């Protein structure tokens, strides 16, 4: 089989070793003579698998015990409504930073439940986009939490500094950045992510939430909050109030073990930084490719760029594909090229893309 590199933004590339292991035990999981997809989530083997996933995630992300880990379904988008419904009572509201498409989607949904205080920290200077430092954001004293998305998957713009906000609950959508670099969980009240970029196949959403944010008091809860979205109920039922997405959990579990074996988040964070540096320096050192985001706010996982002559972009994509460099087309809102280089993208893939970019530039200048 021809070796390809998959730059898809999500669902995204998974480690080959993990896919091979899943293939090997596809019809006979843990010597039970059936597939993991056919087993009850109440089975002891499966319950052990869920525990292992939690423990491995706790270890990899250094999650303190005052935080709970919940497994849900419905993707990150479901959390756009579940968060205000769980965290805000009728008369309460929250700050929402708008830095790109996904933060804006979260705002649209939050508006159904509250009147969010919207912060627009994206600025443009000399044609270059940058984001105002978090400490300068115009936060409202009377809001319950601040929601933001540190890595905007479509635009490739990111907030790389950690949010160090005293007296404020920070809620972050890490769908395209979870486990890609070390973070200090204590800076957040809640983190959530759908898994299909860095952890596993679509279906599972991970929530890491400070215990005291899970509302136990019925009087403080919105009466229309659906049980399947109620963090207290999800916790009470050990993330099995509805049947969990068993295959996505299983494969995510294998990816977490793979990451641990590789050296954990510290190790992969260094590689991710290196991969992004190599790619951005190729873009910056050429007059053929352009990226208009300031160095501090460039995503390390979604590298978005354009060709100076956009008419050549289709040819670039066609030739890239012929060279085994797949799914590089930018999102239709932005156009151009987007190289999504999550944890499973080896540095060889990035180097191959860089060689291709250099060759393409020479041929079509
Ligand atoms: N947030 C971010 C940052 C994303 O990248 C995505 C998906 N691309 C979503 C939210 C939506 O996730 P889902 O489709 O799993 O609901």
Coordinates of C-alpha atoms in Angstrom, one line a residue, residues 128-131 150-151 155-160 181 276-277 279-284 290-304:
X128 CA -1.4 40.7 10.7
X129 CA -4.0 39.3 13.0
X130 CA -3.3 39.0 16.7
X131 CA -5.2 38.4 19.9
X150 CA -7.9 28.4 22.7
X151 CA -7.4 26.8 19.3
X155 CA -8.8 29.9 11.1
X156 CA -5.7 28.4 12.7
X157 CA -5.6 31.2 15.2
X158 CA -4.8 30.3 18.9
X159 CA -4.4 31.7 22.4
X160 CA -1.2 30.0 23.5
X181 CA 0.9 20.4 24.8
X276 CA 4.7 23.7 13.7
X277 CA 8.0 25.7 13.7
X279 CA 6.1 24.5 8.7
X280 CA 5.7 28.1 9.7
X281 CA 9.4 28.8 8.9
X282 CA 8.9 27.4 5.4
X283 CA 5.9 29.7 4.9
X284 CA 7.7 32.7 6.3
X290 CA 1.5 33.5 3.2
X291 CA 0.1 33.2 6.7
X292 CA -1.2 36.4 8.3
X293 CA -1.3 35.4 12.0
X294 CA 1.2 36.9 14.5
X295 CA 3.8 34.4 15.8
X296 CA 2.2 34.4 19.3
X297 CA -1.2 33.4 18.0
X298 CA -0.4 30.8 15.5
X299 CA -2.0 27.4 16.1
X300 CA 0.4 24.5 16.5
X301 CA -2.1 22.0 15.3
X302 CA -3.9 23.7 12.4
X303 CA -1.6 25.5 10.1
X304 CA -3.5 27.6 7.6

